[in-house]
mmCIF file of C-alpha atoms and ligand atoms in Angstrom:
data_model
loop_
_atom_site.group_PDB
_atom_site.id
_atom_site.type_symbol
_atom_site.label_atom_id
_atom_site.label_comp_id
_atom_site.label_asym_id
_atom_site.label_seq_id
_atom_site.Cartn_x
_atom_site.Cartn_y
_atom_site.Cartn_z
ATOM 1 C CA UNK N 1064 -14.842 21.649 -15.512
ATOM 2 C CA UNK N 1065 -14.246 23.597 -12.817
ATOM 3 C CA UNK N 1066 -13.019 22.094 -9.542
ATOM 4 C CA UNK N 1067 -13.057 23.952 -6.383
ATOM 5 C CA UNK N 1068 -11.254 22.618 -3.370
ATOM 6 C CA UNK N 1069 -13.318 22.773 -0.317
ATOM 7 C CA UNK N 1070 -11.991 25.025 2.451
ATOM 8 C CA UNK N 1071 -11.170 24.297 6.056
ATOM 9 C CA UNK N 1072 -8.522 21.979 7.660
ATOM 10 C CA UNK N 1073 -9.297 18.249 7.164
ATOM 11 C CA UNK N 1074 -12.810 16.727 6.863
ATOM 12 C CA UNK N 1075 -14.216 17.599 10.049
ATOM 13 C CA UNK N 1076 -16.852 18.515 11.702
ATOM 14 C CA UNK N 1077 -18.831 19.952 8.867
ATOM 15 C CA UNK N 1078 -21.416 18.114 7.081
ATOM 16 C CA UNK N 1079 -21.393 19.485 3.438
ATOM 17 C CA UNK N 1080 -24.625 20.582 1.991
ATOM 18 C CA UNK N 1081 -25.513 18.104 -0.809
ATOM 19 C CA UNK N 1082 -27.355 19.632 -3.844
ATOM 20 C CA UNK N 1083 -28.416 18.253 -7.092
ATOM 21 C CA UNK N 1084 -25.878 20.294 -9.102
ATOM 22 C CA UNK N 1085 -22.820 19.985 -6.933
ATOM 23 C CA UNK N 1086 -20.541 16.975 -6.763
ATOM 24 C CA UNK N 1087 -17.584 16.259 -4.414
ATOM 25 C CA UNK N 1088 -14.582 13.976 -4.724
ATOM 26 C CA UNK N 1089 -11.548 13.298 -2.597
ATOM 27 C CA UNK N 1090 -8.248 13.835 -4.085
ATOM 28 C CA UNK N 1091 -4.724 12.995 -3.039
ATOM 29 C CA UNK N 1092 -2.624 15.873 -2.993
ATOM 30 C CA UNK N 1093 0.613 14.406 -1.424
ATOM 31 C CA UNK N 1094 2.250 10.937 -1.348
ATOM 32 C CA UNK N 1095 2.334 9.798 2.005
ATOM 33 C CA UNK N 1096 5.548 8.948 4.297
ATOM 34 C CA UNK N 1097 4.573 5.968 6.201
ATOM 35 C CA UNK N 1098 1.139 6.177 7.831
ATOM 36 C CA UNK N 1099 -1.126 8.885 5.788
ATOM 37 C CA UNK N 1100 -2.198 12.383 7.079
ATOM 38 C CA UNK N 1101 -5.302 13.996 6.360
ATOM 39 C CA UNK N 1102 -3.349 16.770 4.859
ATOM 40 C CA UNK N 1103 -2.341 14.316 1.880
ATOM 41 C CA UNK N 1104 -5.761 14.624 0.729
ATOM 42 C CA UNK N 1105 -8.634 17.223 -0.248
ATOM 43 C CA UNK N 1106 -12.210 17.388 -1.055
ATOM 44 C CA UNK N 1107 -12.976 19.025 -4.332
ATOM 45 C CA UNK N 1108 -16.032 20.589 -5.718
ATOM 46 C CA UNK N 1109 -17.284 20.354 -9.153
ATOM 47 C CA UNK N 1110 -20.622 20.811 -11.029
ATOM 48 C CA UNK N 1111 -22.595 17.436 -11.445
ATOM 49 C CA UNK N 1112 -21.321 15.997 -15.055
ATOM 50 C CA UNK N 1113 -23.577 15.097 -17.855
ATOM 51 C CA UNK N 1114 -23.493 11.600 -19.166
ATOM 52 C CA UNK N 1115 -21.954 11.392 -22.585
ATOM 53 C CA UNK N 1116 -23.518 8.859 -25.043
ATOM 54 C CA UNK N 1117 -22.611 5.329 -23.627
ATOM 55 C CA UNK N 1118 -22.520 6.359 -20.087
ATOM 56 C CA UNK N 1119 -24.651 6.766 -16.975
ATOM 57 C CA UNK N 1120 -24.754 9.285 -14.370
ATOM 58 C CA UNK N 1121 -24.765 7.520 -10.744
ATOM 59 C CA UNK N 1122 -25.331 9.266 -7.452
ATOM 60 C CA UNK N 1123 -23.148 7.178 -5.088
ATOM 61 C CA UNK N 1124 -24.938 5.817 -1.930
ATOM 62 C CA UNK N 1125 -22.193 3.635 -0.313
ATOM 63 C CA UNK N 1126 -18.439 3.855 -0.510
ATOM 64 C CA UNK N 1127 -15.850 1.286 0.446
ATOM 65 C CA UNK N 1128 -12.279 2.267 2.075
ATOM 66 C CA UNK N 1129 -9.826 -0.529 1.568
ATOM 67 C CA UNK N 1130 -6.296 -1.543 2.777
ATOM 68 C CA UNK N 1131 -5.301 -1.749 -0.902
ATOM 69 C CA UNK N 1132 -5.868 1.793 -1.412
ATOM 70 C CA UNK N 1133 -2.819 2.485 0.892
ATOM 71 C CA UNK N 1134 -0.559 0.803 -1.731
ATOM 72 C CA UNK N 1135 -1.875 2.843 -4.473
ATOM 73 C CA UNK N 1136 -1.187 6.064 -2.850
ATOM 74 C CA UNK N 1137 2.422 5.532 -3.132
ATOM 75 C CA UNK N 1138 1.891 6.305 -6.914
ATOM 76 C CA UNK N 1139 3.829 3.961 -9.599
ATOM 77 C CA UNK N 1140 2.528 2.101 -12.111
ATOM 78 C CA UNK N 1141 -1.410 1.492 -11.657
ATOM 79 C CA UNK N 1142 -1.293 3.812 -8.678
ATOM 80 C CA UNK N 1143 -3.396 6.876 -7.739
ATOM 81 C CA UNK N 1144 -2.416 9.952 -9.686
ATOM 82 C CA UNK N 1145 -2.226 13.074 -7.457
ATOM 83 C CA UNK N 1146 -4.879 15.973 -7.919
ATOM 84 C CA UNK N 1147 -7.490 13.615 -9.389
ATOM 85 C CA UNK N 1148 -10.572 11.632 -7.807
ATOM 86 C CA UNK N 1149 -9.401 8.503 -6.080
ATOM 87 C CA UNK N 1150 -10.939 5.404 -7.104
ATOM 88 C CA UNK N 1151 -12.571 2.452 -5.043
ATOM 89 C CA UNK N 1152 -15.544 0.008 -4.880
ATOM 90 C CA UNK N 1153 -18.948 1.897 -4.714
ATOM 91 C CA UNK N 1154 -22.785 1.530 -5.080
ATOM 92 C CA UNK N 1155 -25.095 3.881 -6.223
ATOM 93 C CA UNK N 1156 -28.234 4.700 -8.025
ATOM 94 C CA UNK N 1157 -28.429 5.711 -11.825
ATOM 95 C CA UNK N 1158 -30.051 9.056 -11.966
ATOM 96 C CA UNK N 1159 -29.611 9.765 -15.650
ATOM 97 C CA UNK N 1160 -28.572 7.290 -18.604
ATOM 98 C CA UNK N 1161 -27.416 7.463 -22.172
ATOM 99 C CA UNK N 1162 -26.195 3.862 -21.570
ATOM 100 C CA UNK N 1163 -28.829 1.622 -23.384
ATOM 101 C CA UNK N 1164 -28.017 -1.299 -20.505
ATOM 102 C CA UNK N 1165 -28.632 0.812 -17.767
ATOM 103 C CA UNK N 1166 -32.068 2.865 -16.481
ATOM 104 C CA UNK N 1167 -32.768 5.582 -14.288
ATOM 105 C CA UNK N 1168 -33.263 4.016 -10.688
ATOM 106 C CA UNK N 1169 -30.864 1.048 -11.452
ATOM 107 C CA UNK N 1170 -28.661 0.122 -8.344
ATOM 108 C CA UNK N 1171 -25.180 -0.437 -9.709
ATOM 109 C CA UNK N 1172 -21.731 -1.734 -8.188
ATOM 110 C CA UNK N 1173 -18.720 0.049 -9.889
ATOM 111 C CA UNK N 1174 -15.364 1.394 -9.004
ATOM 112 C CA UNK N 1175 -15.451 5.117 -9.315
ATOM 113 C CA UNK N 1176 -15.704 5.627 -5.432
ATOM 114 C CA UNK N 1177 -14.344 8.509 -3.229
ATOM 115 C CA UNK N 1178 -16.908 10.599 -5.074
ATOM 116 C CA UNK N 1179 -20.459 11.672 -4.739
ATOM 117 C CA UNK N 1180 -21.225 11.327 -8.389
ATOM 118 C CA UNK N 1181 -19.703 8.951 -11.291
ATOM 119 C CA UNK N 1182 -20.118 8.281 -14.927
ATOM 120 C CA UNK N 1183 -20.110 4.607 -15.572
ATOM 121 C CA UNK N 1184 -20.732 2.122 -18.512
ATOM 122 C CA UNK N 1185 -22.242 -1.188 -17.870
ATOM 123 C CA UNK N 1186 -19.749 -4.162 -18.020
ATOM 124 C CA UNK N 1187 -16.721 -1.752 -18.239
ATOM 125 C CA UNK N 1188 -14.344 -2.052 -15.094
ATOM 126 C CA UNK N 1189 -16.522 -4.343 -13.173
ATOM 127 C CA UNK N 1190 -19.535 -2.046 -13.330
ATOM 128 C CA UNK N 1191 -22.637 -4.350 -12.927
ATOM 129 C CA UNK N 1192 -26.283 -4.009 -11.929
ATOM 130 C CA UNK N 1193 -26.855 -5.212 -8.243
ATOM 131 C CA UNK N 1194 -28.893 -8.351 -7.991
ATOM 132 C CA UNK N 1195 -31.010 -6.568 -5.325
ATOM 133 C CA UNK N 1196 -32.150 -9.484 -3.139
ATOM 134 C CA UNK N 1197 -35.170 -8.629 -1.163
ATOM 135 C CA UNK N 1198 -34.414 -8.393 2.460
ATOM 136 C CA UNK N 1199 -30.716 -7.875 2.220
ATOM 137 C CA UNK N 1200 -29.361 -4.634 3.281
ATOM 138 C CA UNK N 1201 -27.285 -2.197 0.642
ATOM 139 C CA UNK N 1202 -24.262 -2.420 3.014
ATOM 140 C CA UNK N 1203 -24.197 -6.058 2.078
ATOM 141 C CA UNK N 1204 -23.014 -5.589 -1.349
ATOM 142 C CA UNK N 1205 -19.841 -3.746 -0.350
ATOM 143 C CA UNK N 1206 -19.055 -6.160 2.564
ATOM 144 C CA UNK N 1207 -19.925 -9.939 2.775
ATOM 145 C CA UNK N 1208 -21.622 -9.918 -0.717
ATOM 146 C CA UNK N 1209 -18.851 -7.411 -2.085
ATOM 147 C CA UNK N 1210 -15.153 -7.854 -2.459
ATOM 148 C CA UNK N 1211 -14.588 -8.654 0.888
ATOM 149 C CA UNK N 1212 -16.836 -11.578 1.103
ATOM 150 C CA UNK N 1213 -15.594 -12.749 -2.213
ATOM 151 C CA UNK N 1214 -12.236 -12.613 -0.953
ATOM 152 C CA UNK N 1215 -13.074 -14.548 1.980
ATOM 153 C CA UNK N 1216 -15.156 -16.947 0.023
ATOM 154 C CA UNK N 1217 -12.298 -17.860 -2.580
ATOM 155 C CA UNK N 1218 -9.595 -17.946 0.045
ATOM 156 C CA UNK N 1219 -11.794 -20.683 1.947
ATOM 157 C CA UNK N 1220 -13.403 -22.554 -0.925
ATOM 158 C CA UNK N 1221 -10.960 -22.391 -3.580
ATOM 159 C CA UNK N 1222 -7.410 -21.594 -2.264
ATOM 160 C CA UNK N 1223 -7.411 -23.505 1.115
ATOM 161 C CA UNK N 1224 -10.337 -25.995 0.083
ATOM 162 C CA UNK N 1225 -11.710 -25.926 3.715
ATOM 163 C CA UNK N 1226 -13.455 -29.253 4.554
ATOM 164 C CA UNK N 1227 -15.941 -29.969 7.292
ATOM 165 C CA UNK N 1228 -14.466 -30.835 10.590
ATOM 166 C CA UNK N 1229 -11.085 -28.677 9.991
ATOM 167 C CA UNK N 1230 -9.853 -26.101 12.440
ATOM 168 C CA UNK N 1231 -9.257 -22.333 11.080
ATOM 169 C CA UNK N 1232 -7.100 -19.475 12.276
ATOM 170 C CA UNK N 1233 -7.910 -16.025 10.559
ATOM 171 C CA UNK N 1234 -6.047 -12.847 11.500
ATOM 172 C CA UNK N 1235 -7.495 -9.402 11.574
ATOM 173 C CA UNK N 1236 -10.439 -11.387 12.440
ATOM 174 C CA UNK N 1237 -12.838 -8.740 13.476
ATOM 175 C CA UNK N 1238 -12.419 -6.610 10.046
ATOM 176 C CA UNK N 1239 -14.084 -7.140 6.723
ATOM 177 C CA UNK N 1240 -12.387 -9.953 5.382
ATOM 178 C CA UNK N 1241 -11.969 -11.665 8.766
ATOM 179 C CA UNK N 1242 -15.573 -11.502 9.891
ATOM 180 C CA UNK N 1243 -16.757 -12.544 6.471
ATOM 181 C CA UNK N 1244 -14.187 -15.453 6.808
ATOM 182 C CA UNK N 1245 -15.478 -16.474 10.236
ATOM 183 C CA UNK N 1246 -19.292 -16.747 8.768
ATOM 184 C CA UNK N 1247 -18.325 -18.481 5.820
ATOM 185 C CA UNK N 1248 -16.071 -21.029 7.431
ATOM 186 C CA UNK N 1249 -18.945 -21.776 9.972
ATOM 187 C CA UNK N 1250 -21.265 -22.278 7.124
ATOM 188 C CA UNK N 1251 -18.667 -24.771 5.554
ATOM 189 C CA UNK N 1252 -18.443 -26.732 8.607
ATOM 190 C CA UNK N 1253 -15.521 -25.668 10.376
ATOM 191 C CA UNK N 1254 -14.814 -27.170 13.646
ATOM 192 C CA UNK N 1255 -12.870 -24.692 15.820
ATOM 193 C CA UNK N 1256 -12.439 -20.971 14.574
ATOM 194 C CA UNK N 1257 -9.864 -18.913 16.250
ATOM 195 C CA UNK N 1258 -9.209 -15.051 15.459
ATOM 196 C CA UNK N 1259 -6.637 -12.648 16.065
ATOM 197 C CA UNK N 1260 -7.545 -8.882 16.581
ATOM 198 C CA UNK N 1261 -6.028 -5.700 17.791
ATOM 199 C CA UNK N 1262 -8.027 -4.858 21.027
ATOM 200 C CA UNK N 1263 -9.775 -6.605 24.101
ATOM 201 C CA UNK N 1264 -13.191 -5.200 22.992
ATOM 202 C CA UNK N 1265 -12.711 -7.012 19.483
ATOM 203 C CA UNK N 1266 -11.910 -10.415 21.220
ATOM 204 C CA UNK N 1267 -14.864 -10.141 23.009
ATOM 205 C CA UNK N 1268 -16.879 -9.365 19.933
ATOM 206 C CA UNK N 1269 -15.348 -12.284 18.293
ATOM 207 C CA UNK N 1270 -15.967 -14.805 20.888
ATOM 208 C CA UNK N 1271 -19.169 -13.039 21.858
ATOM 209 C CA UNK N 1272 -21.588 -12.043 18.975
ATOM 210 C CA UNK N 1273 -19.528 -13.732 16.133
ATOM 211 C CA UNK N 1274 -19.242 -17.108 17.993
ATOM 212 C CA UNK N 1275 -15.457 -17.834 17.290
ATOM 213 C CA UNK N 1276 -14.129 -20.553 19.752
ATOM 214 C CA UNK N 1277 -11.404 -18.649 20.560
ATOM 215 C CA UNK N 1278 -9.628 -15.121 19.904
ATOM 216 C CA UNK N 1279 -6.329 -13.122 21.371
ATOM 217 C CA UNK N 1280 -5.227 -9.634 21.133
ATOM 218 C CA UNK N 1281 -1.981 -9.708 19.209
ATOM 219 C CA UNK N 1282 -0.871 -6.986 21.291
ATOM 220 C CA UNK N 1283 -0.936 -9.107 24.609
ATOM 221 C CA UNK N 1284 2.095 -11.388 23.599
ATOM 222 C CA UNK N 1285 4.139 -13.266 20.701
ATOM 223 C CA UNK N 1286 1.546 -14.503 18.164
ATOM 224 C CA UNK N 1287 2.884 -17.986 17.721
ATOM 225 C CA UNK N 1288 2.860 -18.396 21.753
ATOM 226 C CA UNK N 1289 -0.915 -17.230 21.807
ATOM 227 C CA UNK N 1290 -2.088 -19.252 18.872
ATOM 228 C CA UNK N 1291 -0.387 -22.286 20.373
ATOM 229 C CA UNK N 1292 -2.436 -21.723 23.498
ATOM 230 C CA UNK N 1293 -5.769 -20.754 21.532
ATOM 231 C CA UNK N 1294 -5.041 -24.148 19.303
ATOM 232 C CA UNK N 1295 -3.166 -26.764 21.262
ATOM 233 C CA UNK N 1296 -3.881 -29.326 19.025
ATOM 234 C CA UNK N 1297 -3.147 -27.323 15.955
ATOM 235 C CA UNK N 1298 -4.920 -25.654 12.789
ATOM 236 C CA UNK N 1299 -5.421 -27.043 9.414
ATOM 237 C CA UNK N 1300 -6.139 -23.845 7.535
ATOM 238 C CA UNK N 1301 -4.750 -20.148 8.081
ATOM 239 C CA UNK N 1302 -6.235 -17.025 6.270
ATOM 240 C CA UNK N 1303 -3.595 -14.775 6.554
ATOM 241 C CA UNK N 1304 -4.738 -10.727 6.545
ATOM 242 C CA UNK N 1305 -1.699 -9.443 8.127
ATOM 243 C CA UNK N 1306 1.606 -11.206 7.326
ATOM 244 C CA UNK N 1307 4.732 -11.059 9.309
ATOM 245 C CA UNK N 1308 4.643 -12.536 12.917
ATOM 246 C CA UNK N 1309 1.175 -13.933 12.406
ATOM 247 C CA UNK N 1310 2.026 -15.980 9.324
ATOM 248 C CA UNK N 1311 5.098 -17.371 11.244
ATOM 249 C CA UNK N 1312 3.071 -18.266 14.100
ATOM 250 C CA UNK N 1313 0.438 -20.000 11.804
ATOM 251 C CA UNK N 1314 3.149 -21.827 10.189
ATOM 252 C CA UNK N 1315 4.070 -23.216 13.556
ATOM 253 C CA UNK N 1316 0.728 -24.337 14.157
ATOM 254 C CA UNK N 1317 -0.377 -25.824 11.097
ATOM 255 C CA UNK N 1318 -0.729 -29.564 11.073
ATOM 256 C CA UNK N 1319 0.597 -31.712 8.412
ATOM 257 C CA UNK N 1320 -1.057 -31.091 5.012
ATOM 258 C CA UNK N 1321 -2.345 -27.642 6.361
ATOM 259 C CA UNK N 1322 -2.784 -24.760 3.731
ATOM 260 C CA UNK N 1323 -2.355 -21.008 4.171
ATOM 261 C CA UNK N 1324 -4.747 -18.850 1.920
ATOM 262 C CA UNK N 1325 -2.436 -15.610 1.896
ATOM 263 C CA UNK N 1326 -4.888 -12.615 1.398
ATOM 264 C CA UNK N 1327 -3.172 -9.700 2.704
ATOM 265 C CA UNK N 1328 -0.375 -8.220 4.725
ATOM 266 C CA UNK N 1329 -1.462 -5.130 6.386
ATOM 267 C CA UNK N 1330 1.247 -5.347 9.114
ATOM 268 C CA UNK N 1331 3.584 -3.732 6.310
ATOM 269 C CA UNK N 1332 1.403 -1.579 4.258
ATOM 270 C CA UNK N 1333 2.473 1.586 6.155
ATOM 271 C CA UNK N 1334 6.297 0.760 6.150
ATOM 272 C CA UNK N 1335 6.462 -0.527 9.302
ATOM 273 C CA UNK N 1336 8.003 -3.405 11.516
ATOM 274 C CA UNK N 1337 7.432 -7.030 10.545
ATOM 275 C CA UNK N 1338 9.682 -8.903 8.390
ATOM 276 C CA UNK N 1339 8.469 -9.823 5.057
ATOM 277 C CA UNK N 1340 9.313 -13.479 5.444
ATOM 278 C CA UNK N 1341 8.669 -16.094 8.215
ATOM 279 C CA UNK N 1342 11.964 -17.227 9.475
ATOM 280 C CA UNK N 1343 10.193 -20.806 9.611
ATOM 281 C CA UNK N 1344 9.158 -20.934 5.920
ATOM 282 C CA UNK N 1345 11.264 -24.303 5.611
ATOM 283 C CA UNK N 1346 8.327 -26.117 7.701
ATOM 284 C CA UNK N 1347 6.373 -25.694 4.751
ATOM 285 C CA UNK N 1348 8.505 -28.587 3.402
ATOM 286 C CA UNK N 1349 8.679 -30.438 6.687
ATOM 287 C CA UNK N 1350 4.761 -30.683 7.134
ATOM 288 C CA UNK N 1351 3.797 -30.827 3.509
ATOM 289 C CA UNK N 1352 1.865 -27.278 3.856
ATOM 290 C CA UNK N 1353 0.472 -25.397 0.892
ATOM 291 C CA UNK N 1354 1.123 -21.346 0.771
ATOM 292 C CA UNK N 1355 -0.948 -19.638 -1.888
ATOM 293 C CA UNK N 1356 -1.931 -16.225 -2.305
ATOM 294 C CA UNK N 1357 -5.440 -14.957 -3.055
ATOM 295 C CA UNK N 1358 -6.358 -12.113 -5.423
ATOM 296 C CA UNK N 1359 -9.929 -11.262 -5.660
ATOM 297 C CA UNK N 1360 -9.828 -10.134 -8.997
ATOM 298 C CA UNK N 1361 -9.126 -13.557 -10.075
ATOM 299 C CA UNK N 1362 -12.393 -14.971 -8.596
ATOM 300 C CA UNK N 1363 -15.025 -12.623 -9.836
ATOM 301 C CA UNK N 1364 -16.537 -15.688 -11.934
ATOM 302 C CA UNK N 1365 -17.467 -16.905 -8.060
ATOM 303 C CA UNK N 1366 -19.805 -13.554 -7.469
ATOM 304 C CA UNK N 1367 -23.149 -15.355 -8.271
ATOM 305 C CA UNK N 1368 -22.280 -18.533 -6.438
ATOM 306 C CA UNK N 1369 -21.174 -16.299 -3.440
ATOM 307 C CA UNK N 1370 -24.546 -14.505 -3.355
ATOM 308 C CA UNK N 1371 -26.411 -17.919 -3.806
ATOM 309 C CA UNK N 1372 -24.515 -19.420 -1.006
ATOM 310 C CA UNK N 1373 -25.133 -16.385 1.437
ATOM 311 C CA UNK N 1374 -28.394 -14.625 0.700
ATOM 312 C CA UNK N 1375 -30.675 -17.221 2.633
ATOM 313 C CA UNK N 1376 -28.271 -16.818 5.572
ATOM 314 C CA UNK N 1377 -28.453 -12.868 5.454
ATOM 315 C CA UNK N 1378 -32.186 -13.177 5.097
ATOM 316 C CA UNK N 1379 -32.713 -15.643 8.018
ATOM 317 C CA UNK N 1380 -30.361 -13.563 10.116
ATOM 318 C CA UNK N 1381 -27.774 -16.530 10.643
ATOM 319 C CA UNK N 1382 -25.156 -14.221 9.029
ATOM 320 C CA UNK N 1383 -25.209 -10.735 9.576
ATOM 321 C CA UNK N 1384 -23.176 -7.831 7.317
ATOM 322 C CA UNK N 1385 -20.940 -6.693 9.927
ATOM 323 C CA UNK N 1386 -19.915 -2.799 8.893
ATOM 324 C CA UNK N 1387 -19.120 0.071 10.405
ATOM 325 C CA UNK N 1388 -20.476 2.966 8.416
ATOM 326 C CA UNK N 1389 -19.233 6.396 8.727
ATOM 327 C CA UNK N 1390 -21.779 9.331 7.374
ATOM 328 C CA UNK N 1391 -20.693 11.828 4.559
ATOM 329 C CA UNK N 1392 -18.153 12.273 1.867
ATOM 330 C CA UNK N 1393 -16.538 14.850 3.913
ATOM 331 C CA UNK N 1394 -15.334 12.117 6.428
ATOM 332 C CA UNK N 1395 -14.151 9.836 3.884
ATOM 333 C CA UNK N 1396 -10.307 10.158 4.753
ATOM 334 C CA UNK N 1397 -11.251 9.738 8.544
ATOM 335 C CA UNK N 1398 -13.035 6.541 7.696
ATOM 336 C CA UNK N 1399 -9.950 5.571 5.879
ATOM 337 C CA UNK N 1400 -7.369 6.437 8.172
ATOM 338 C CA UNK N 1401 -9.452 4.922 11.075
ATOM 339 C CA UNK N 1402 -9.587 1.455 9.205
ATOM 340 C CA UNK N 1403 -6.071 1.450 8.712
ATOM 341 C CA UNK N 1404 -5.766 2.375 12.618
ATOM 342 C CA UNK N 1405 -8.261 -0.376 13.415
ATOM 343 C CA UNK N 1406 -11.070 1.571 14.340
ATOM 344 C CA UNK N 1407 -13.425 -0.680 12.488
ATOM 345 C CA UNK N 1408 -15.614 -3.721 13.495
ATOM 346 C CA UNK N 1409 -16.199 -5.410 10.349
ATOM 347 C CA UNK N 1410 -16.132 -3.825 6.790
ATOM 348 C CA UNK N 1411 -15.521 0.010 7.095
ATOM 349 C CA UNK N 1412 -17.781 1.934 4.536
ATOM 350 C CA UNK N 1413 -18.899 5.446 4.182
ATOM 351 C CA UNK N 1414 -22.878 6.446 3.502
ATOM 352 C CA UNK N 1415 -23.593 9.269 1.449
ATOM 353 C CA UNK N 1416 -27.402 9.614 2.015
ATOM 354 C CA UNK N 1417 -29.153 9.229 5.261
HETATM 355 N N1 NAP B 1767 -5.974 -10.287 -1.897
HETATM 356 C C1 NAP B 1767 -7.126 -9.753 -2.188
HETATM 357 O O1 NAP B 1767 -7.772 -9.770 -3.200
HETATM 358 C C2 NAP B 1767 -7.605 -9.071 -0.881
HETATM 359 C C3 NAP B 1767 -8.966 -8.419 -0.811
HETATM 360 C C4 NAP B 1767 -9.651 -7.706 0.080
HETATM 361 C C5 NAP B 1767 -8.667 -7.445 1.302
HETATM 362 N N2 NAP B 1767 -7.450 -8.033 1.111
HETATM 363 C C6 NAP B 1767 -6.513 -7.796 2.452
HETATM 364 O O2 NAP B 1767 -7.357 -8.396 3.512
HETATM 365 C C7 NAP B 1767 -6.881 -7.774 4.592
HETATM 366 C C8 NAP B 1767 -8.166 -7.234 5.479
HETATM 367 O O3 NAP B 1767 -8.515 -6.364 4.490
HETATM 368 P P1 NAP B 1767 -10.150 -5.749 4.953
HETATM 369 O O4 NAP B 1767 -10.672 -4.850 3.974
HETATM 370 O O5 NAP B 1767 -11.029 -6.718 5.594
HETATM 371 O O6 NAP B 1767 -9.953 -4.763 6.064
HETATM 372 P P2 NAP B 1767 -10.303 -4.879 7.696
HETATM 373 O O7 NAP B 1767 -9.627 -6.015 8.226
HETATM 374 O O8 NAP B 1767 -11.690 -4.463 7.588
HETATM 375 O O9 NAP B 1767 -9.465 -3.590 8.190
HETATM 376 C C9 NAP B 1767 -8.113 -3.410 8.412
HETATM 377 C C10 NAP B 1767 -7.803 -4.064 9.786
HETATM 378 O O10 NAP B 1767 -6.409 -4.403 9.857
HETATM 379 C C11 NAP B 1767 -6.023 -4.286 11.286
HETATM 380 N N3 NAP B 1767 -4.594 -3.917 11.178
HETATM 381 C C12 NAP B 1767 -4.088 -2.839 11.060
HETATM 382 N N4 NAP B 1767 -2.781 -2.689 11.311
HETATM 383 C C13 NAP B 1767 -2.473 -3.889 11.729
HETATM 384 C C14 NAP B 1767 -1.174 -4.530 12.146
HETATM 385 N N5 NAP B 1767 -0.064 -3.844 12.021
HETATM 386 N N6 NAP B 1767 -1.240 -5.728 12.337
HETATM 387 C C15 NAP B 1767 -2.306 -6.594 12.511
HETATM 388 N N7 NAP B 1767 -3.470 -5.936 12.170
HETATM 389 C C16 NAP B 1767 -3.438 -4.591 11.724
HETATM 390 C C17 NAP B 1767 -6.980 -3.390 11.834
HETATM 391 O O11 NAP B 1767 -7.609 -4.409 13.029
HETATM 392 P P3 NAP B 1767 -7.040 -4.527 14.163
HETATM 393 O O12 NAP B 1767 -7.683 -3.741 15.272
HETATM 394 O O13 NAP B 1767 -7.307 -6.001 14.587
HETATM 395 O O14 NAP B 1767 -5.611 -4.442 14.399
HETATM 396 C C18 NAP B 1767 -7.772 -3.135 10.884
HETATM 397 O O15 NAP B 1767 -9.448 -2.955 11.402
HETATM 398 C C19 NAP B 1767 -5.820 -6.678 4.192
HETATM 399 O O16 NAP B 1767 -4.603 -7.381 4.340
HETATM 400 C C20 NAP B 1767 -6.069 -6.233 3.028
HETATM 401 O O17 NAP B 1767 -5.084 -5.903 2.076
HETATM 402 C C21 NAP B 1767 -6.904 -8.886 0.133
#
């Protein structure tokens, strides 16, 4: 197949003409050192592929950019290859099918993202037909009903076992997993919900729009001190998206028999600053704490349970989808870099159609 790099520096400002015969995919062309640069990527144009027997051709509608993509960009086992389309969660519509399980018009979730068109097979690599709940926007399937929401749901209901009346702290609270954690914890009957985020505007969003009981900007002072002020009586559960000083501060604030659901450590993904291990780890013993990692791929069996739990609240408007949506495949790298920088409120997504 002929592959042509698209001309022009970076990905802005043009919006590429979409035709029925042309496909675009983002390739990685260099390994980032520290924070990635737009020049580590290029947009490649190819003809739209024909589906081989057993596959279906999907036109992608929405694409996800995720913090875990950053780790895969370093290469190594399981990492992204250079000069090949990147991969990630996506939602698209089947436009031609030679897969007996999929029909033209079906909406599917799959993992061949970072491109306009993909060849998929039902049941392979997580490809599934969307349940298509009436009144639920498509964005929900890559945010609160997607891997993001599933991570929060598994962290709260399985790993931490949050009980009604307990107090919760979540870091990166204004992002995808963070906002989903806030919504789900409220529905589960949490008493006080406290969040940290990277700007005053995000703090206002948390305590205003999203109804958090307290929030602080982690740039404004030591996390441990700010958390102690926001939760003077302590917390029962911490959902950790950040690691480093956030985890250390949370361990100080946890009550006896508290639980940490350790979801991510974004403060360390670009090779910067925070120490990997908290200096107060022995408090885990003193306070009989439990610290357990969460990997969403080990909880895919909860997908239907998550949807059954949340869809009525999405329909009623009690829970929102919380997304920041960037338009166009040619802005996908900007969306990814922006998410790493904290430009997003809620889950960062890229929409490919109007
Ligand atoms: N274990 C799993 O299976 C799993 C699944 C999904 C996600 N995750 C993890 O969950 C976390 C959140 O993921 P997400 O997809 O929901 O992303 P997100 O929170 O929507 O976006 C990333 C956010 O991280 C914050 N951030 C960036 N650098 C930071 C730093 N040095 N210190 C503190 N915050 C920083 C930024 O917000 P601010 O403006 O607030 O800094 C940014 O908006 C990540 O650690 C991710 O790896 C894990």
